[in-house]
């Protein structure tokens, strides 16, 4: 990546301008505008009146900003473009970049738009550059600062151990007990040798004396005691790990859930519900199993492998080499398996997330599914994704199934060598049956770790995938965050849009250069054709997003300087889609205010016109509403939603098509309630029936993302502009529907 001084030097040498201070925007691009695969070291420079495209030290293209209508940043196949739409209707490609240039192009393209509109202020800046991994060059995921491919898994494990720090003593003690278990496991073969050689060796008759009986019983009792100690240690270890595991998984899930809650709406919407559920539940379970069970088991296997290996080497180093001869094969095979299993587990994770999303959508929208008779379609959708899961599972299991028998074969070869060696020793009288028994037991002990190591790639790949997914969420940069010095304020209700522009993707503005003020206590109706940014505007007031440029101010204070908790605690919202949680009516109303008294809940319900129907229900306020409130009618749900919004006595009330889903009679009743409630509160209302907004103090009309008209109903009707056309079109449709 070039430094800004290097870029300016290139522009000056190409005679873009004599004084570098005249350069307003400058950034590099790395692909030829026309040749799909040709890499270049190009530079785009812009002054107050012209844009220059420089390649190989020469100006290849230039045009005046006064001829530009708009700048567009568009995605190509594996690349990204910045294009200029000219006032004569033509389009020109300014530059083209690889996937690693996405972030840079969006930032630079956004500034070019501002420059065209005369809104760029301040000195030239150095762009952050591409959101690409410095090692592999692959684009990073939105909001992510690390490459999932290149980040070392050891760094994730270190972070995981920090999370597990509060339970460190339980884990350390459990690990020590794994050592104890491994050492205890070495004793039974020794006792077994003594039992065979001294007491039950064939062809040797023993006189049953007291000393022989005591010795025989002593060996049996010793084996029993060792077994009991081993079982007891295992029980203590299990209890410790159960306690630690429960704490770790709870903390992991809480951290992941908390992080998701803190993310902006934009970041959350970028992922499916299935993905988020997988991260909170399945991935944390996998990581917990690794930390609590598999790390300890790994230690036990390593200790067993080392100690038994040393015993065998001391006994007979040639024999020990025969036992360990499969090790190189296992190491090579594990490396090969690891490289291939990771991609299968990633595919499995993605398909599992999609399946979870389909289940979530289908069960949440079951009434819609059944209303349209689409059960078979949903069955087909779920079958399609589960078939993909099956295919991925078959591919991964087939891969492992074809490799594992080969590894087992090489392990078996070592065992055959040992059988041949031991057999010769016994036949030659160089080894007793007891020694053979002990040796066979040790061989069994050492082959258990070898076989476990052959399964290690599966464990590491699965755990690594889950770790990356969890930390991908925990490390995600939030678009909407409180400043360290943010303040809590007592809102009066004046709202100012100060030269505000907003874009969801930093390139194509949804709202453009909005400047207006809503006075305290005014009711403002927001109208415009579908897609002009009405809901976006109220989302900005609630600070669900931050403006791309400009600011939203309340009582003269930029929203970014106000804590989100303070802001939203003084805003009441009634949405078009009324969402009630599974629980009682009382729970749903009191949800808006922690610690609300019963009197406050009932008062809010009365204001919302909900108290009358609630008290007629069999259980009154304790009536359970079912999932999403499906046991209540649309009007009843909306009244409960209004009561919830009013419980906190909001200074600002937002109504986003709050009555559009209701029938005419119910809508009139709810509108009457809302009309009373808006008095003295700053209210922003979006409504699809424009007649419901005629009593608003002012009407705000949006068109193509811009403020087209702003004023009282009568004044806008007299203008016969966009608002007049919308009203007349709706009246005409009403007449047609009556006829």
XYZ file of C-alpha atoms in Angstrom:
739
model
C 0.000 0.000 0.000
C 1.369 3.376 -1.052
C 1.713 6.137 1.522
C -0.149 9.371 0.865
C 3.104 11.207 0.155
C 4.049 8.636 -2.487
C 0.632 8.989 -4.126
C 0.874 12.783 -4.158
C 4.369 12.531 -5.661
C 2.992 10.388 -8.515
C 0.202 12.922 -9.142
C 2.556 15.911 -9.154
C 4.975 14.203 -11.557
C 2.051 13.489 -13.878
C 1.233 17.259 -13.877
C -2.142 16.909 -12.190
C -1.478 20.241 -10.519
C 1.462 22.379 -9.501
C 0.531 22.747 -5.841
C -0.127 19.452 -3.976
C -2.453 21.376 -1.634
C -4.968 21.551 -4.498
C -5.423 17.779 -4.451
C -8.613 16.969 -2.572
C -8.789 13.162 -2.975
C -6.098 10.641 -3.913
C -6.038 6.844 -3.721
C -4.547 3.834 -5.563
C -6.197 1.122 -7.685
C -4.722 -2.222 -8.711
C -6.637 -3.560 -11.740
C -6.737 -2.319 -15.326
C -10.169 -0.751 -16.025
C -10.733 -2.875 -19.160
C -8.386 -5.885 -19.007
C -9.879 -8.361 -16.545
C -6.648 -9.906 -15.278
C -4.042 -7.182 -15.793
C -2.646 -5.718 -12.568
C -1.565 -2.077 -12.494
C -0.243 0.434 -9.997
C -2.696 3.202 -10.822
C -3.654 6.340 -8.934
C -6.849 8.415 -8.948
C -6.472 12.082 -7.994
C -9.172 14.731 -7.781
C -8.980 18.490 -7.426
C -11.883 20.847 -6.808
C -12.836 20.782 -10.489
C -11.341 17.681 -12.158
C -10.700 13.956 -11.711
C -7.506 12.378 -13.079
C -6.768 8.700 -13.672
C -3.005 8.001 -13.663
C -1.282 4.802 -14.781
C 2.419 4.203 -15.352
C 3.123 7.822 -14.405
C 0.849 9.253 -17.127
C -2.644 10.717 -17.078
C -4.782 8.206 -18.986
C -8.126 9.892 -18.419
C -9.554 13.097 -16.959
C -12.917 14.848 -16.830
C -14.511 17.868 -15.179
C -16.596 17.450 -12.045
C -19.148 19.891 -13.422
C -19.989 17.265 -16.079
C -20.599 14.559 -13.450
C -24.112 13.847 -12.192
C -23.237 11.079 -9.748
C -20.472 8.709 -8.634
C -21.286 5.016 -8.261
C -19.353 2.231 -6.547
C -20.440 -1.134 -7.951
C -19.374 -4.716 -7.383
C -18.107 -6.812 -10.264
C -17.134 -10.477 -10.358
C -14.178 -10.649 -7.997
C -13.579 -6.907 -8.289
C -15.063 -3.483 -7.560
C -15.599 -0.424 -9.802
C -15.872 3.306 -9.273
C -17.886 4.797 -12.128
C -19.046 8.293 -13.045
C -22.510 8.915 -14.408
C -22.211 11.964 -16.647
C -24.874 14.606 -17.161
C -25.128 13.652 -20.837
C -26.322 10.167 -19.768
C -23.067 8.325 -20.463
C -21.086 6.366 -17.896
C -17.323 6.229 -17.448
C -15.253 3.731 -15.485
C -12.888 5.704 -13.289
C -10.994 2.732 -11.825
C -11.232 -0.927 -10.928
C -9.845 -2.753 -7.922
C -9.502 -6.297 -6.581
C -11.549 -7.688 -3.692
C -8.981 -6.386 -1.228
C -9.868 -2.815 -2.320
C -13.515 -2.931 -1.276
C -13.186 -0.816 1.868
C -10.811 1.664 0.224
C -13.068 2.105 -2.834
C -16.163 2.610 -0.699
C -14.489 5.301 1.406
C -12.928 7.047 -1.587
C -16.095 6.738 -3.680
C -18.115 8.226 -0.848
C -15.746 11.225 -0.719
C -15.962 11.628 -4.518
C -19.755 11.842 -4.169
C -19.340 14.567 -1.569
C -16.833 16.374 -3.784
C -19.276 16.324 -6.713
C -22.005 17.717 -4.425
C -19.672 20.374 -3.010
C -19.861 18.861 0.468
C -16.269 17.682 0.962
C -14.589 19.620 3.735
C -11.253 19.388 5.483
C -7.781 18.380 4.362
C -6.889 15.442 2.154
C -6.896 12.197 4.120
C -5.152 8.865 3.838
C -7.673 6.090 3.363
C -7.591 3.049 5.583
C -6.852 0.813 2.633
C -8.293 -2.507 1.648
C -9.995 -4.739 4.139
C -7.735 -7.606 3.144
C -5.511 -10.009 5.019
C -1.876 -8.864 4.769
C -0.750 -12.513 4.500
C -3.060 -14.122 1.943
C -4.691 -11.040 0.404
C -8.214 -12.424 0.842
C -10.943 -9.872 1.705
C -11.874 -9.788 5.365
C -15.463 -10.300 6.431
C -17.423 -7.077 7.115
C -16.595 -5.866 10.605
C -13.787 -8.383 11.030
C -10.201 -7.349 11.705
C -8.630 -10.809 11.386
C -8.397 -13.399 8.631
C -10.129 -16.638 9.549
C -7.706 -18.563 7.330
C -4.408 -17.062 8.466
C -4.929 -16.293 12.136
C -3.089 -18.922 14.149
C -5.359 -21.240 16.091
C -2.938 -20.998 19.025
C -3.925 -17.348 19.508
C -7.566 -18.390 19.771
C -6.670 -21.085 22.312
C -4.767 -18.517 24.408
C -7.812 -16.240 24.417
C -10.016 -19.166 25.333
C -7.772 -19.986 28.285
C -8.117 -16.376 29.458
C -11.890 -16.780 29.392
C -11.506 -19.954 31.446
C -9.205 -18.208 33.959
C -11.787 -18.001 36.818
C -11.956 -21.814 36.808
C -8.193 -22.287 36.461
C -7.743 -24.163 39.750
C -10.465 -26.659 38.901
C -8.926 -27.198 35.471
C -5.367 -27.445 36.838
C -6.461 -29.929 39.513
C -8.340 -31.924 36.877
C -5.244 -31.962 34.663
C -3.152 -33.184 37.603
C -5.705 -35.919 38.191
C -5.307 -36.926 34.538
C -1.588 -37.367 35.345
C -2.527 -39.441 38.392
C -4.856 -41.590 36.290
C -2.126 -42.140 33.702
C 0.367 -43.208 36.405
C -2.159 -45.479 38.157
C -2.786 -47.121 34.801
C 0.814 -48.397 34.835
C 0.344 -50.433 38.047
C -2.200 -53.154 37.018
C 0.123 -54.761 34.402
C 2.828 -55.144 37.076
C 0.368 -56.773 39.517
C -0.926 -58.969 36.715
C 2.624 -60.216 36.000
C 3.108 -61.104 39.661
C -0.258 -62.882 39.754
C 0.540 -65.005 36.698
C 4.191 -65.786 37.438
C 3.872 -66.389 41.183
C 0.442 -67.986 41.581
C -1.407 -69.108 38.459
C 1.427 -70.103 36.114
C 0.409 -73.338 34.303
C 2.239 -76.637 34.852
C 3.471 -75.418 38.235
C 1.730 -76.892 41.290
C 1.802 -74.728 44.435
C 1.261 -75.971 47.989
C -1.612 -73.995 49.481
C 0.072 -72.579 52.540
C -0.954 -69.605 54.587
C 1.792 -67.439 53.090
C 0.801 -68.412 49.530
C -2.861 -67.681 50.254
C -2.019 -64.334 51.846
C 0.207 -63.420 48.914
C -2.421 -64.460 46.369
C -5.215 -62.580 48.160
C -2.867 -59.617 48.645
C -2.313 -59.316 44.883
C -6.074 -59.543 44.210
C -6.832 -56.946 46.910
C -4.082 -54.683 45.550
C -5.649 -54.873 42.073
C -9.037 -54.059 43.641
C -7.613 -51.086 45.573
C -5.856 -49.721 42.493
C -9.104 -50.038 40.551
C -11.089 -48.279 43.291
C -8.517 -45.463 43.523
C -8.642 -45.043 39.746
C -12.456 -44.905 39.800
C -12.446 -42.450 42.703
C -9.938 -40.154 40.994
C -12.047 -40.316 37.816
C -15.188 -39.338 39.738
C -13.465 -36.360 41.425
C -11.990 -35.287 38.081
C -15.394 -35.549 36.383
C -17.122 -33.481 39.094
C -14.472 -30.776 38.838
C -14.732 -30.651 35.053
C -18.536 -30.616 35.147
C -18.420 -27.567 37.429
C -15.756 -25.821 35.330
C -17.481 -26.758 32.074
C -20.831 -25.365 33.182
C -19.180 -22.081 34.178
C -17.136 -21.794 30.980
C -20.000 -22.523 28.598
C -22.262 -20.093 30.458
C -19.633 -17.367 30.237
C -18.928 -18.086 26.553
C -22.614 -18.021 25.667
C -23.177 -14.868 27.692
C -20.219 -13.112 26.032
C -21.420 -14.124 22.566
C -25.030 -13.160 23.286
C -23.978 -9.839 24.855
C -21.825 -9.032 21.831
C -24.668 -9.794 19.414
C -26.969 -7.576 21.482
C -24.462 -4.729 21.307
C -24.071 -4.923 17.520
C -25.924 -2.506 15.295
C -28.982 -3.568 13.329
C -26.865 -3.525 10.166
C -24.324 -5.971 11.583
C -27.016 -8.308 12.929
C -28.957 -8.286 9.664
C -25.779 -9.261 7.798
C -26.115 -12.736 9.340
C -28.985 -15.186 9.427
C -30.694 -16.164 12.649
C -29.374 -19.706 12.134
C -25.778 -18.457 12.077
C -26.243 -16.487 15.285
C -27.975 -19.376 17.062
C -25.166 -21.714 15.977
C -22.564 -19.390 17.458
C -24.384 -18.971 20.767
C -25.312 -22.611 21.250
C -23.543 -25.228 19.094
C -20.141 -23.544 18.748
C -19.858 -22.778 22.455
C -20.784 -26.396 23.253
C -18.039 -27.674 20.942
C -15.451 -25.352 22.481
C -16.523 -26.287 25.999
C -16.154 -29.990 25.199
C -12.660 -29.369 23.895
C -11.574 -27.333 26.896
C -13.196 -29.480 29.552
C -12.828 -32.994 28.157
C -10.458 -33.260 25.237
C -7.540 -31.179 26.556
C -7.392 -33.350 29.706
C -7.742 -36.513 27.658
C -4.963 -35.280 25.389
C -2.692 -34.768 28.407
C -3.509 -38.232 29.731
C -2.716 -39.791 26.354
C 0.571 -37.906 26.048
C 1.624 -38.881 29.593
C 0.698 -42.504 28.922
C 2.564 -42.497 25.620
C 5.736 -41.044 27.182
C 5.786 -43.149 30.389
C 4.920 -46.455 28.733
C 7.352 -45.673 25.931
C 10.141 -45.132 28.481
C 9.282 -48.383 30.258
C 9.417 -50.283 26.988
C 12.718 -48.666 25.992
C 14.245 -49.597 29.344
C 12.968 -53.157 28.999
C 14.041 -53.623 25.349
C 14.764 -50.713 23.034
C 14.417 -52.842 19.873
C 10.996 -53.958 20.978
C 10.024 -50.359 21.784
C 10.981 -49.299 18.257
C 8.731 -52.022 16.855
C 5.868 -50.699 18.995
C 6.406 -47.090 17.904
C 7.100 -47.787 14.228
C 3.594 -46.598 13.137
C 4.186 -43.103 14.601
C 5.668 -41.492 11.423
C 2.735 -42.804 9.400
C 0.263 -41.320 11.883
C 2.011 -37.904 11.905
C 2.068 -37.697 8.079
C -1.535 -38.894 7.818
C -2.711 -36.395 10.459
C -1.176 -33.511 8.551
C -2.937 -34.599 5.374
C -6.236 -35.154 7.163
C -6.095 -31.741 8.911
C -5.682 -29.927 5.590
C -8.807 -31.557 4.171
C -11.121 -31.907 7.156
C -11.162 -28.152 7.880
C -12.974 -27.333 4.630
C -15.528 -30.078 5.268
C -16.295 -28.809 8.761
C -16.648 -25.264 7.418
C -19.122 -26.483 4.775
C -20.955 -28.454 7.431
C -21.180 -25.357 9.674
C -22.620 -23.239 6.841
C -25.245 -25.807 5.821
C -26.187 -26.385 9.468
C -26.698 -22.615 9.923
C -28.930 -22.475 6.849
C -30.967 -25.404 8.132
C -31.396 -23.646 11.498
C -32.509 -20.471 9.718
C -35.144 -22.361 7.724
C -36.464 -23.963 10.908
C -36.557 -20.582 12.679
C -38.340 -18.875 9.763
C -40.836 -21.695 9.271
C -41.787 -22.083 12.929
C -41.968 -18.295 13.474
C -44.138 -17.832 10.395
C -46.161 -21.032 10.712
C -49.465 -19.161 10.387
C -48.372 -17.685 7.063
C -47.143 -21.089 5.904
C -50.448 -22.731 6.712
C -52.542 -19.809 5.439
C -50.988 -20.149 1.993
C -50.905 -23.942 2.099
C -47.122 -23.931 1.678
C -46.327 -26.827 4.015
C -45.008 -28.947 1.143
C -42.834 -26.075 -0.081
C -41.276 -25.658 3.367
C -40.815 -29.419 3.627
C -39.039 -29.273 0.260
C -36.848 -26.351 1.357
C -35.807 -28.128 4.522
C -35.245 -31.399 2.649
C -33.030 -29.582 0.139
C -30.749 -28.134 2.814
C -30.671 -31.374 4.833
C -29.742 -33.212 1.628
C -26.816 -30.799 1.288
C -25.906 -31.487 4.923
C -26.029 -35.192 4.144
C -23.782 -34.746 1.104
C -21.217 -32.781 3.116
C -21.393 -35.373 5.898
C -20.936 -38.229 3.433
C -17.958 -36.490 1.823
C -16.245 -35.824 5.165
C -17.064 -39.239 6.630
C -16.038 -40.987 3.400
C -12.743 -39.145 3.461
C -12.107 -40.099 7.074
C -13.449 -43.608 6.461
C -10.993 -44.217 3.625
C -7.989 -42.910 5.584
C -8.616 -44.441 9.017
C -8.477 -48.112 7.875
C -5.062 -47.403 6.332
C -3.815 -45.922 9.607
C -5.307 -48.867 11.528
C -3.534 -51.247 9.142
C -0.152 -49.726 9.913
C -0.961 -49.869 13.623
C -1.858 -53.525 13.160
C 1.464 -54.259 11.444
C 3.285 -53.144 14.587
C 1.129 -55.460 16.677
C 1.935 -58.423 14.411
C 5.662 -57.709 14.775
C 5.235 -57.673 18.546
C 3.257 -60.927 18.578
C 6.027 -62.597 16.561
C 8.738 -61.206 18.838
C 6.960 -62.135 22.087
C 6.065 -65.604 20.797
C 9.698 -66.356 19.976
C 10.778 -65.194 23.445
C 8.252 -67.441 25.204
C 9.088 -70.461 23.042
C 12.793 -69.869 23.682
C 12.167 -69.606 27.399
C 13.439 -66.039 27.575
C 10.110 -64.561 28.708
C 7.592 -65.772 31.285
C 3.834 -65.701 30.773
C 3.599 -63.013 33.413
C 6.118 -60.854 31.579
C 4.186 -61.425 28.358
C 0.970 -60.413 30.108
C 2.578 -57.223 31.458
C 4.187 -56.422 28.155
C 0.935 -57.002 26.231
C -0.894 -54.720 28.650
C 1.689 -51.967 28.149
C 1.470 -52.388 24.384
C -2.313 -51.983 24.681
C -1.784 -48.864 26.782
C 0.607 -47.299 24.252
C -1.577 -48.109 21.242
C -4.592 -46.378 22.856
C -2.843 -42.948 22.624
C -1.672 -43.744 19.094
C -5.228 -44.510 18.012
C -6.491 -41.402 19.847
C -3.907 -39.245 18.053
C -5.292 -40.525 14.741
C -8.635 -38.958 15.735
C -7.009 -35.675 16.746
C -7.428 -33.923 13.344
C -11.184 -34.406 13.567
C -11.278 -32.882 17.063
C -8.978 -29.956 16.239
C -10.722 -29.115 12.949
C -14.179 -29.122 14.510
C -13.055 -27.099 17.523
C -11.005 -24.703 15.384
C -14.009 -23.971 13.173
C -16.184 -23.209 16.197
C -13.478 -21.096 17.863
C -13.049 -18.968 14.749
C -16.818 -18.459 14.456
C -17.139 -17.371 18.104
C -14.203 -14.968 18.056
C -15.322 -13.651 14.671
C -18.410 -12.345 16.476
C -16.554 -11.219 19.615
C -13.990 -9.302 17.522
C -16.504 -7.659 15.208
C -16.266 -3.903 15.031
C -19.516 -2.212 15.953
C -20.801 0.541 13.686
C -22.776 2.222 16.469
C -20.922 2.621 19.752
C -21.055 4.985 22.689
C -18.173 7.416 22.914
C -16.064 7.220 26.089
C -17.290 10.709 27.019
C -20.934 10.289 25.989
C -23.512 11.897 28.268
C -26.990 11.194 29.616
C -29.417 14.012 28.894
C -32.978 14.852 29.794
C -34.651 15.198 26.389
C -37.039 18.038 25.608
C -37.814 16.864 22.082
C -36.357 19.194 19.437
C -34.900 17.143 16.554
C -32.536 18.610 13.952
C -31.222 16.986 10.791
C -28.015 18.807 9.917
C -26.964 18.200 6.284
C -27.501 14.484 6.825
C -26.716 11.809 4.253
C -26.914 8.092 4.852
C -25.915 4.974 2.932
C -26.204 1.353 4.024
C -23.211 0.312 1.915
C -21.221 3.592 1.996
C -21.758 4.059 -1.737
C -25.389 4.543 -2.756
C -27.065 7.151 -0.508
C -30.564 6.383 0.751
C -30.942 9.863 2.290
C -29.187 12.885 0.801
C -28.347 16.232 2.394
C -31.363 16.478 4.698
C -31.561 19.709 6.699
C -34.665 20.551 8.754
C -35.803 21.002 12.354
C -38.731 19.444 14.220
C -39.791 21.595 17.139
C -40.534 20.233 20.581
C -44.072 18.849 20.829
C -44.751 18.839 17.068
C -46.305 15.891 15.262
C -44.616 15.279 11.931
C -46.066 13.012 9.258
C -43.453 11.376 7.033
C -44.628 10.403 3.540
C -43.161 9.365 0.237
C -43.158 6.514 -2.207
C -41.916 3.098 -1.122
C -38.151 2.918 -0.721
C -37.451 6.646 -0.361
C -36.005 6.269 3.162
C -38.912 6.908 5.558
C -38.095 4.041 7.923
C -34.380 4.791 7.568
C -35.028 8.332 8.786
C -36.729 7.207 12.007
C -34.058 4.526 12.520
C -31.490 7.323 12.494
C -33.473 9.196 15.150
C -33.380 6.055 17.321
C -29.679 5.720 16.446
C -30.025 2.255 15.014
C -27.474 3.545 12.504
C -25.086 6.494 12.457
C -25.224 9.011 9.595
C -22.709 8.580 6.806
C -22.350 12.372 6.740
C -23.889 15.171 8.743
C -25.677 14.679 12.038
C -28.955 14.108 13.849
C -29.266 16.332 16.899
C -31.693 16.304 19.795
C -31.954 19.588 21.674
C -28.826 20.668 19.820
C -26.734 17.662 20.953
C -25.375 15.229 18.368
C -26.845 11.759 18.988
C -23.324 10.330 18.874
C -22.553 12.338 22.017
C -25.541 10.886 23.911
C -25.432 7.440 25.491
C -27.679 4.984 23.669
C -29.369 3.873 26.890
C -30.261 7.458 27.778
C -31.550 8.189 24.278
C -33.708 5.111 23.835
C -35.090 5.211 27.357
C -36.865 8.451 26.363
C -38.179 7.253 22.980
C -41.351 5.226 22.541
C -41.830 3.163 19.390
C -44.910 1.557 17.866
C -44.051 -0.442 14.771
C -46.137 -1.757 11.906
C -45.219 -5.329 12.826
C -46.325 -5.720 16.420
C -44.028 -8.135 18.209
C -45.121 -9.567 21.527
C -42.940 -11.958 23.483
C -44.209 -15.320 24.650
C -45.471 -14.588 28.156
C -48.250 -12.675 29.876
C -49.792 -9.366 28.822
C -48.338 -7.835 31.977
C -44.847 -9.051 31.044
C -45.138 -7.573 27.563
C -46.228 -4.138 28.761
C -43.711 -3.963 31.618
C -40.914 -5.018 29.236
C -40.354 -1.351 28.370
C -39.486 -0.304 31.899
C -37.535 -2.377 34.381
C -39.089 -2.289 37.823
C -42.385 -0.779 36.655
C -45.127 -0.933 39.286
C -48.481 -2.573 38.701
C -50.145 0.824 38.868
C -47.849 2.186 36.137
C -48.574 -0.794 33.864
C -52.335 -0.428 34.299
C -52.142 3.349 33.732
C -50.239 2.804 30.462
C -52.793 0.186 29.370
C -55.646 2.616 30.081
C -53.953 5.371 28.057
C -53.531 2.934 25.167
C -57.167 1.833 25.324
C -56.120 -1.713 26.215
C -57.358 -1.983 29.818
C -60.990 -2.665 28.895
C -60.313 -5.757 26.786
C -57.574 -7.019 29.135
C -59.810 -7.161 32.216
C -62.413 -9.137 30.221
C -59.891 -11.911 29.548
C -60.092 -14.987 31.850
C -56.767 -14.245 33.534
C -56.691 -10.499 32.983
C -53.166 -9.114 32.874
C -51.820 -12.617 33.597
C -53.256 -13.977 30.347
C -50.549 -15.630 28.279
C -50.415 -14.263 24.732
C -48.645 -17.182 23.049
C -45.660 -16.893 20.755
C -45.619 -13.519 18.955
C -48.962 -12.707 20.637
C -50.936 -15.029 18.371
C -53.777 -15.510 20.870
C -54.756 -11.824 20.563
C -56.382 -10.011 17.658
C -54.456 -7.488 15.573
C -56.072 -4.522 17.313
C -55.446 -6.002 20.760
C -51.803 -6.674 19.979
C -51.403 -3.123 18.736
C -52.930 -1.660 21.887
C -50.587 -3.741 24.049
C -47.706 -2.493 21.901
C -48.829 1.124 22.384
C -49.127 0.574 26.133
C -45.590 -0.785 26.152
C -44.330 2.310 24.321
C -46.175 4.656 26.697
C -45.068 2.990 29.931
C -41.800 4.909 29.926
C -43.659 8.196 29.241
C -41.491 8.978 26.190
C -40.443 12.482 25.195
C -40.320 11.358 21.555
C -42.929 9.010 20.067
C -42.285 7.166 16.810
C -45.146 5.557 14.890
C -44.000 3.456 11.942
C -47.238 2.614 10.091
C -48.624 1.658 13.474
C -52.185 1.032 12.190
C -51.595 -0.269 8.673
C -52.336 -3.891 9.613
C -55.713 -3.073 11.187
C -59.216 -2.988 9.746
C -60.831 0.425 9.244
C -62.929 0.382 12.422
C -60.091 -0.830 14.646
C -57.713 1.604 12.980
C -60.011 4.507 13.816
C -60.157 3.432 17.469
C -56.365 3.115 17.683
C -55.869 6.403 15.824
C -58.127 8.158 18.331
C -55.954 6.773 21.128
C -52.746 7.823 19.368
C -54.081 11.324 18.675
C -54.572 11.877 22.399
C -51.158 10.485 23.180
C -49.229 12.654 20.742
C -50.224 15.879 22.457
C -47.200 17.467 24.059
C -44.817 14.847 22.654
C -42.555 15.203 19.662
C -44.013 12.615 17.305
C -42.769 11.192 14.015
C -45.440 9.204 12.211
C -45.287 7.155 9.025
C -48.672 6.084 7.687
C -49.751 4.464 4.452
C -53.176 6.121 4.705
C -52.321 9.790 4.227
C -55.684 10.904 5.579
C -54.515 9.856 9.057
C -51.710 12.446 8.877
C -53.761 15.486 7.932
C -53.923 16.597 11.580
C -50.116 16.577 11.825
C -48.434 19.920 12.495
C -46.272 19.383 9.425
C -45.825 16.871 6.645
C -42.318 15.844 5.590
C -42.198 14.570 2.003
C -39.219 12.502 0.839
C -38.445 11.905 -2.822
C -35.410 9.995 -4.075
C -33.807 10.342 -0.663
C -34.108 14.128 -0.580
C -36.387 16.512 1.310
C -38.904 17.447 -1.373
C -41.567 19.275 0.674
C -42.022 20.260 4.309
C -45.012 22.068 5.753
C -48.650 21.851 6.969
C -51.168 19.707 5.081
C -53.131 22.629 3.645
C -49.993 24.429 2.489
C -48.664 21.355 0.677
C -52.035 20.665 -0.934
C -52.100 24.233 -2.228
C -48.638 23.723 -3.814
C -49.979 20.804 -5.836
C -46.607 19.080 -5.701
C -45.589 15.550 -4.754
C -47.732 15.411 -1.615
C -50.780 16.626 -3.534
C -50.224 13.919 -6.167
C -49.931 11.217 -3.489
C -53.131 12.327 -1.736
C -55.112 12.556 -4.960
C -53.879 9.147 -6.132
C -54.949 7.599 -2.840
C -58.362 9.274 -2.977
C -58.853 7.925 -6.487
C -58.007 4.416 -5.323
C -60.471 4.745 -2.426
C -63.252 5.703 -4.843
C -62.429 2.750 -7.077
C -62.484 0.334 -4.129
C -65.902 1.642 -2.999
C -67.286 1.216 -6.488
